[in-house]
mmCIF file of C-alpha atoms in Angstrom:
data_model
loop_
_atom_site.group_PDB
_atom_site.id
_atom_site.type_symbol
_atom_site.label_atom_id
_atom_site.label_comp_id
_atom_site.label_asym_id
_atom_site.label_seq_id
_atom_site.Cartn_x
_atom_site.Cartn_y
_atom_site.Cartn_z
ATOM 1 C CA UNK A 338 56.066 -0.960 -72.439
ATOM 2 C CA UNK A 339 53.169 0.424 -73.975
ATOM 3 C CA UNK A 340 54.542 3.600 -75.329
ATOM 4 C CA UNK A 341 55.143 2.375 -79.031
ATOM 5 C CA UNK A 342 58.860 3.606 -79.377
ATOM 6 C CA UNK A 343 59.940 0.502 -80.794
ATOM 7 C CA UNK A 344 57.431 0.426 -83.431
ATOM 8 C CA UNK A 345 58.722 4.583 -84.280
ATOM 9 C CA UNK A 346 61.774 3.538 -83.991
ATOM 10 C CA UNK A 347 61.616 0.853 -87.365
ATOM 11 C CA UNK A 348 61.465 -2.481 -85.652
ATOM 12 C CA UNK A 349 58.984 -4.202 -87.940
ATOM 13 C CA UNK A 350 55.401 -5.798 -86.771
ATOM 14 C CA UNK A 351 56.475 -9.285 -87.110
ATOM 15 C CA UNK A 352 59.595 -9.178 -85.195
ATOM 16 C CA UNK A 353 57.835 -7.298 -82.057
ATOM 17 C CA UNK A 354 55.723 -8.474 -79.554
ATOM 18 C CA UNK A 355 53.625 -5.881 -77.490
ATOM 19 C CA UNK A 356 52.930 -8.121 -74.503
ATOM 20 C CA UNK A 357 50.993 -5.060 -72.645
ATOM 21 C CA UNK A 358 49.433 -3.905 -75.730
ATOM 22 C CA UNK A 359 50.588 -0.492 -76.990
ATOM 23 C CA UNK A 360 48.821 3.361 -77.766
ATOM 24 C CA UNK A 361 49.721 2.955 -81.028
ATOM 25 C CA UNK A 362 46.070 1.648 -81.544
ATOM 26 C CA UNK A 363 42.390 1.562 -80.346
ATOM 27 C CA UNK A 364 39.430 -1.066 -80.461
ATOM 28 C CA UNK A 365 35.755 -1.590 -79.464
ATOM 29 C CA UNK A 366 35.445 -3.332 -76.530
ATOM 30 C CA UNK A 367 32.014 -4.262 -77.820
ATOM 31 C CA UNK A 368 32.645 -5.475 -81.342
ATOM 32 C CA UNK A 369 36.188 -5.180 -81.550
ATOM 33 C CA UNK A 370 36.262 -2.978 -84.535
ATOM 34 C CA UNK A 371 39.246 -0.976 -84.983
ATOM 35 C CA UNK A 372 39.354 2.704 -83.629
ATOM 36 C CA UNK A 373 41.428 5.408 -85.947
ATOM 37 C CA UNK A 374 44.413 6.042 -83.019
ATOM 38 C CA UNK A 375 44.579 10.077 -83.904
ATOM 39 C CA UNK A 376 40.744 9.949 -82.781
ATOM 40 C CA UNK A 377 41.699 7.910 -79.904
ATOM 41 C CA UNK A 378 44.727 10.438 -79.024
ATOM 42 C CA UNK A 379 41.906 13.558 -79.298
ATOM 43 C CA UNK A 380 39.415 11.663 -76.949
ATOM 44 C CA UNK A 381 42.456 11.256 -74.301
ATOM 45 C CA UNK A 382 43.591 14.208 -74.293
ATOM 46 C CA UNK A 383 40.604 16.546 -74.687
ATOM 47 C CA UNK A 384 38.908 14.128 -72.111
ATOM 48 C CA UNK A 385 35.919 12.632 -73.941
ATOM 49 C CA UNK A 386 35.099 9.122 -74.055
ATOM 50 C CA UNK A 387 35.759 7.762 -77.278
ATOM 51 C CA UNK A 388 32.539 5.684 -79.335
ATOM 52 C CA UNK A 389 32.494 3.249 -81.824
ATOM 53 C CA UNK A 390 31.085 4.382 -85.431
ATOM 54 C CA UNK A 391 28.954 1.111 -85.807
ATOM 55 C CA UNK A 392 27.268 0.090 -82.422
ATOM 56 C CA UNK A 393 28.323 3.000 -80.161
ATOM 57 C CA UNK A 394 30.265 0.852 -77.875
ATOM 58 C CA UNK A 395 33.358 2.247 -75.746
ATOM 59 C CA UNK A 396 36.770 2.633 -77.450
ATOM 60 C CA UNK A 397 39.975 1.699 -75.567
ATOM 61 C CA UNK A 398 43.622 2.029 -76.887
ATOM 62 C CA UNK A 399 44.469 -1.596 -77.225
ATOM 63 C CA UNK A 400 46.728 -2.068 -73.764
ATOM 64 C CA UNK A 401 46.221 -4.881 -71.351
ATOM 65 C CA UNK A 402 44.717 -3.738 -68.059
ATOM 66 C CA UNK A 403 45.023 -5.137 -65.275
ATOM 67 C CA UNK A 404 43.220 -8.374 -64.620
ATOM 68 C CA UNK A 405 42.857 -8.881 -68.988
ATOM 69 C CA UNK A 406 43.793 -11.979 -70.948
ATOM 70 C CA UNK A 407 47.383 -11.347 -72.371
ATOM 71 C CA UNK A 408 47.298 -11.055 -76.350
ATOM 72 C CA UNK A 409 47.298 -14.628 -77.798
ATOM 73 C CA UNK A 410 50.697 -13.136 -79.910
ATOM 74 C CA UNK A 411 52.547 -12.963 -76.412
ATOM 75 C CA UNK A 412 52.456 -17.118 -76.318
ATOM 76 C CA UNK A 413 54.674 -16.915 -79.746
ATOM 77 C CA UNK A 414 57.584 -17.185 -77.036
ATOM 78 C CA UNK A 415 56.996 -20.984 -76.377
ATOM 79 C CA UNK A 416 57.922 -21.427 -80.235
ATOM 80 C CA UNK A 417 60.465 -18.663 -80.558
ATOM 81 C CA UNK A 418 62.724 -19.238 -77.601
ATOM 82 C CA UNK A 419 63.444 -22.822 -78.118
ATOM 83 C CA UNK A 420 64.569 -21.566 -81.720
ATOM 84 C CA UNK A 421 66.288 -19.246 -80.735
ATOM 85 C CA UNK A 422 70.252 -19.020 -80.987
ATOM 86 C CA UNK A 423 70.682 -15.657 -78.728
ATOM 87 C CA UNK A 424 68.839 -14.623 -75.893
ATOM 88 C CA UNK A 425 69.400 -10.802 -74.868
ATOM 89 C CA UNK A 426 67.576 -9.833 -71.522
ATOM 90 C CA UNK A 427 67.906 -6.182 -71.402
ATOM 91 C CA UNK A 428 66.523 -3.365 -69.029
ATOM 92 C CA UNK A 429 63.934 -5.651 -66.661
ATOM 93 C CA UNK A 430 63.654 -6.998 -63.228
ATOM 94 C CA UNK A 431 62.302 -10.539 -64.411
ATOM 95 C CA UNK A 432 60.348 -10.499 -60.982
ATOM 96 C CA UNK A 433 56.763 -10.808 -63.050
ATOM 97 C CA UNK A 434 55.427 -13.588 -64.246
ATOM 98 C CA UNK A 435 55.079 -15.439 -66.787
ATOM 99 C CA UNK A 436 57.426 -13.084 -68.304
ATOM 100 C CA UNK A 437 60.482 -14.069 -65.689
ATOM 101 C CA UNK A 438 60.612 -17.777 -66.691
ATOM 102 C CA UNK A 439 60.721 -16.901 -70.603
ATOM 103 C CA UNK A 440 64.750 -16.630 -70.593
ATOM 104 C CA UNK A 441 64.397 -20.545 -68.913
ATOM 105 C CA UNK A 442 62.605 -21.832 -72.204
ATOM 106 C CA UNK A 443 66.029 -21.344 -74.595
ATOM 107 C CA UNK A 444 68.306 -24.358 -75.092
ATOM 108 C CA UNK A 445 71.115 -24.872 -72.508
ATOM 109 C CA UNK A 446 73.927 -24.294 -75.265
ATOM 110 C CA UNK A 447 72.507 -21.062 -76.086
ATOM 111 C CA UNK A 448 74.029 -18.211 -74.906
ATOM 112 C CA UNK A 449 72.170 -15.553 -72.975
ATOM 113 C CA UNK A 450 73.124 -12.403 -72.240
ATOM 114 C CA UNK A 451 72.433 -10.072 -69.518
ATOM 115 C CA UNK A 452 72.845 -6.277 -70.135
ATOM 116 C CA UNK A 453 71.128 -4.452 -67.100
ATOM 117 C CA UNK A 454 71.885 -2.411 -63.851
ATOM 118 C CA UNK A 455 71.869 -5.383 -61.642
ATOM 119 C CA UNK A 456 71.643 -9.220 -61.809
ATOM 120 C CA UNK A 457 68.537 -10.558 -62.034
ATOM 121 C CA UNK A 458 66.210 -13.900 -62.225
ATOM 122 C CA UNK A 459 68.610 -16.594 -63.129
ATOM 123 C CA UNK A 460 71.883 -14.478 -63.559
ATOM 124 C CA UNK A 461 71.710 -13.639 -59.930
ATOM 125 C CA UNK A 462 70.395 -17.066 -57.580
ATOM 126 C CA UNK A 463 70.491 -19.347 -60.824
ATOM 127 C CA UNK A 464 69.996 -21.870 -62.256
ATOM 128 C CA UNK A 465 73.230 -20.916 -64.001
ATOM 129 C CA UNK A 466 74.366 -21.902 -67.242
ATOM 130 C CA UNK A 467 78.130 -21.876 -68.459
ATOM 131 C CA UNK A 468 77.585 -19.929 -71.458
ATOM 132 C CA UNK A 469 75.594 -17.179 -69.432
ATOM 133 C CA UNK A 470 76.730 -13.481 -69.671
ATOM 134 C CA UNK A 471 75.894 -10.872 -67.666
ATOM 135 C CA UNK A 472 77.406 -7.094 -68.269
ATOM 136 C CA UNK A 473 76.056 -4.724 -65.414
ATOM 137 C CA UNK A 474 75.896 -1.157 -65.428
ATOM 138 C CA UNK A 475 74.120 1.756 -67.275
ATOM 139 C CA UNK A 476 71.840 0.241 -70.487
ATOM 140 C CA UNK A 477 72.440 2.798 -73.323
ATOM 141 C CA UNK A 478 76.636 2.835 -72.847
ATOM 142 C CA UNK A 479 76.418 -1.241 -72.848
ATOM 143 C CA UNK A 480 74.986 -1.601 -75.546
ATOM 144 C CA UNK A 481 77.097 0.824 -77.265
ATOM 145 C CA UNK A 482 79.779 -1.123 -76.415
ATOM 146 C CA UNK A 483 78.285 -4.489 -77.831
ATOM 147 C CA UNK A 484 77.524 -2.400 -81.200
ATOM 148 C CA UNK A 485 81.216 -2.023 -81.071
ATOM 149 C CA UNK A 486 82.123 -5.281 -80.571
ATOM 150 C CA UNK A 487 80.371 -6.881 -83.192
ATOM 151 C CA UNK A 488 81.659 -3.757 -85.829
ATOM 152 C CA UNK A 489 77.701 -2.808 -86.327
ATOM 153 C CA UNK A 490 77.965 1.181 -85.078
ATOM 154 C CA UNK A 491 77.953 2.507 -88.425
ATOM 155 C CA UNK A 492 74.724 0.640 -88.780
ATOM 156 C CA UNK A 493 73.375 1.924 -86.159
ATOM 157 C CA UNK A 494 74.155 5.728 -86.393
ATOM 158 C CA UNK A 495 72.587 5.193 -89.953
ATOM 159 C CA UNK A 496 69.534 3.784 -88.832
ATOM 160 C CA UNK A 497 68.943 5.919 -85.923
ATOM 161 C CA UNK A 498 69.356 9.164 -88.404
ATOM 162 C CA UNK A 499 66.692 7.329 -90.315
ATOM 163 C CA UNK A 500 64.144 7.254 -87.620
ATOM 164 C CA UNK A 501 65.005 10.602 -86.039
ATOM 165 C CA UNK A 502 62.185 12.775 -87.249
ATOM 166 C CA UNK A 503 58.930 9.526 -86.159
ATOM 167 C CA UNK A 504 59.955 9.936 -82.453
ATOM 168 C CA UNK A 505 58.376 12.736 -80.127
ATOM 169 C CA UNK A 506 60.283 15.619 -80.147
ATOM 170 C CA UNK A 507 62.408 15.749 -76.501
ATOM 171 C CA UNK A 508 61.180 17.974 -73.991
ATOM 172 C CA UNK A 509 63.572 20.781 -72.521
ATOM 173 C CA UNK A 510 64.509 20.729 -69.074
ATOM 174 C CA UNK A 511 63.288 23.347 -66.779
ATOM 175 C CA UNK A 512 66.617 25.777 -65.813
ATOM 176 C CA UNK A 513 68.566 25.114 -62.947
ATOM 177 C CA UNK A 514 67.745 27.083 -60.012
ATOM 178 C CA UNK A 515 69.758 30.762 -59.743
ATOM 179 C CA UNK A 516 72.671 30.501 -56.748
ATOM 180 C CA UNK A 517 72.354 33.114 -54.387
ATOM 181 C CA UNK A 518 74.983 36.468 -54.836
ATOM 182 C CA UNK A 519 78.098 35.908 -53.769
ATOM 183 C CA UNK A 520 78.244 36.821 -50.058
ATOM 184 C CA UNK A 521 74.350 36.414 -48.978
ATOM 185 C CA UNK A 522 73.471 33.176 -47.804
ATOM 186 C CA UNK A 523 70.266 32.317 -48.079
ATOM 187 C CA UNK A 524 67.537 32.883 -45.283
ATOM 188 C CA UNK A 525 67.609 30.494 -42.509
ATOM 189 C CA UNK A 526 64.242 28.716 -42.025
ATOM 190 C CA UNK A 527 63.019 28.592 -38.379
ATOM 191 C CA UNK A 528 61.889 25.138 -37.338
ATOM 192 C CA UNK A 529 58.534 24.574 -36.777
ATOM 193 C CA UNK A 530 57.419 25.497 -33.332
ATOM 194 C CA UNK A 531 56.237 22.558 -30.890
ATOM 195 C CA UNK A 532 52.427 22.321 -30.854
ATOM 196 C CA UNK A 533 50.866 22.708 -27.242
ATOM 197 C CA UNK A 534 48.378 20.599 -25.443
ATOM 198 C CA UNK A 535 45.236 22.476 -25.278
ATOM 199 C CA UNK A 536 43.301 19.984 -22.869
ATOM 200 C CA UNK A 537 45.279 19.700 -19.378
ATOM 201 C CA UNK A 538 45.272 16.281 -18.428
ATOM 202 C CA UNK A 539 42.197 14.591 -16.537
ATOM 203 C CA UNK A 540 42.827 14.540 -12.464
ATOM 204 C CA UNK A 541 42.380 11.429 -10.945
ATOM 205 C CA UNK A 542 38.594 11.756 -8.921
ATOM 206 C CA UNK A 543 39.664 11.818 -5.402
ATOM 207 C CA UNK A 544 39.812 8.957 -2.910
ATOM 208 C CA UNK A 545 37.186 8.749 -0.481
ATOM 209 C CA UNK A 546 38.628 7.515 3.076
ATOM 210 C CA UNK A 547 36.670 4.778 4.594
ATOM 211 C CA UNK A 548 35.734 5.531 9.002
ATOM 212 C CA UNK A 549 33.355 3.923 10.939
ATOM 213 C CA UNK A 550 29.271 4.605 10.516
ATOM 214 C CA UNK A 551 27.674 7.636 11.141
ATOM 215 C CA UNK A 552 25.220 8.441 14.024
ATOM 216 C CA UNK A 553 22.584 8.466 11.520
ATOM 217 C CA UNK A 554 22.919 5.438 9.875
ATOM 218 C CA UNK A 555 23.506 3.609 13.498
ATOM 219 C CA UNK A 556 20.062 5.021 14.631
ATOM 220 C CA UNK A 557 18.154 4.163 11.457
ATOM 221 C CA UNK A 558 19.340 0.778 12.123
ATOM 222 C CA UNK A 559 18.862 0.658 15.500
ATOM 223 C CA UNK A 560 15.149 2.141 15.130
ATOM 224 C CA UNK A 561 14.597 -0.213 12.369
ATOM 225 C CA UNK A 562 15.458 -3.486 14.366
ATOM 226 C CA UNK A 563 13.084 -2.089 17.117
ATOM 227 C CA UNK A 564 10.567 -1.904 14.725
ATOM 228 C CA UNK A 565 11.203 -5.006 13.427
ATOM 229 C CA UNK A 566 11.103 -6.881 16.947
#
C-alpha cells in the first residue's frame, strides 16, 4: 500500500519496506531532489503541478507507477527471509509477482503463518510445509486473537492509544435511508416500456416470371437475320 498508515501508525523506517513507494514523500524526477510532502499534498489537491526549487523539473510523490523499477530497498527480502525465524503473510492474494514467491525464500523449518480470508499461493495448491499455518477468516478479529495468544494485548491497546491522534481522523457514514410510514408502501416503479421498430422491414423485390419472347423481340430478330442474309 501506498497510503503511509504503517509509518503513522509507529512502525519504524528500518523495519518497513514500502515496495510501491508511499505519499508520505515527493522527489524530482529530474534531479531527484527531495520535494517538502505538505507542498506535494497542496499541488494534489488544489490541482497544480508541483516544480522543483532548483531546475524546475516535475515533482512526483515517491510511488512506483506502473511500468517503474521497484525501489532497490524492496530486494532486502532475499537477505531478510532466509533470516528470518517467522513468516506472517497477512491480508494479500500472493497472485503478483515477484512478491508471491517471497514466502518460498524462508527456511523449511520455519514456520509461516497464514492469517487471511482465504488460502492463498502455497497454503492453498502448495508446496506445503509441515509447520505451515493458515487461520482463515476476517483480518482484524485474527489477529486479535494471536495478540491474545501470545499475552501481548495490553501492549497493543497501549501502543495503539499512543498513535491515535497521527492517523486521519475517520470519516462519518452517511445516515441510513428513512423507512417508509408504517402502512404506505412505497411507489411501484413501472417497467420500462418495449422500444418499437421505427423502420418496417425491407420487402423482398418481387419475382419476375420467366414466358416465352415477345412479338417484338421475335421480329427484331427475324428482321435482323434478313438483313444479315
Amino acid at each position: 500500500n501506498i497510503d503511509g498508515l504503517e509509518t503513522l501508525a509507529g512502525v519504524p523506517d528500518k523495519q518497513l519496506v514500502e515496495a510501491h513507494g508511499t505519499f508520505s514523500s515527493a522527489s524530482c524526477v529530474k534531479c531527484g531532489r527531495p520535494f517538502p510532502s505538505l507542498q506535494m499534498r497542496d499541488a494534489i489537491f488544489s490541482g497544480t503541478v508541483a516544480r522543483c526549487r532548483h531546475c524546475q523539473g516535475l515533482v512526483k510523490p515517491d510511488i512506483t507507477f506502473f511500468g517503474e523499477e521497484l525501489p532497490d530497498r524492496f530486494y532486502l527480502f532475499k537477505r531478510d527471509l532466509p533470516a528470518a525465524d517467522l513468516v506472517l503473510v497477512m491480508g494479500t492474494s500472493l497472485a503478483v509477482e515477484p512478491f508471491a514467491d517471497i514466502v518460498k525464500l524462508s527456511r523449511r523449518e520455519v514456520p509461516r503463518v497464514l492469517i487471511n480470508r482465504a488460502k492463498v499461493g502455497p497454503f492453498r495448491s502448495g508446496p506445503f510445509r509441515p509447520s505451515d499455518i493458515a487461520c482463515v477468516g476476517e483480518l482484524e478479529p485474527s489477529v486479535w486473537k494471536l495478540l491474545d495468544l501470545v499475552n501481548w494485548t495490553r501492549e497493543m491497546r497501549q501502543l495503539m492509544a499512543q498513535h491515535e491522534n497521527t492517523l486521519p481522523p475517520r470519516q462519518p457514514l452517511p445516515p441510513p435511508p428513512k423507512p417508509p410510514p408504517a402502512g404506505k408502501q412505497p411507489p411501484a416503479t413501472r417497467p420500462p416500456a418495449p422500444t418499437r421498430r421505427t423502420n418496417p422491414p425491407s420487402r423482398p423485390a418481387p419475382r419476375t416470371r420467366r414466358g416465352p419472347p415477345s412479338s417484338s423481340s421475335s421480329s427484331e430478330d427475324a428482321s435482323s437475320s434478313s438483313d444479315s442474309d
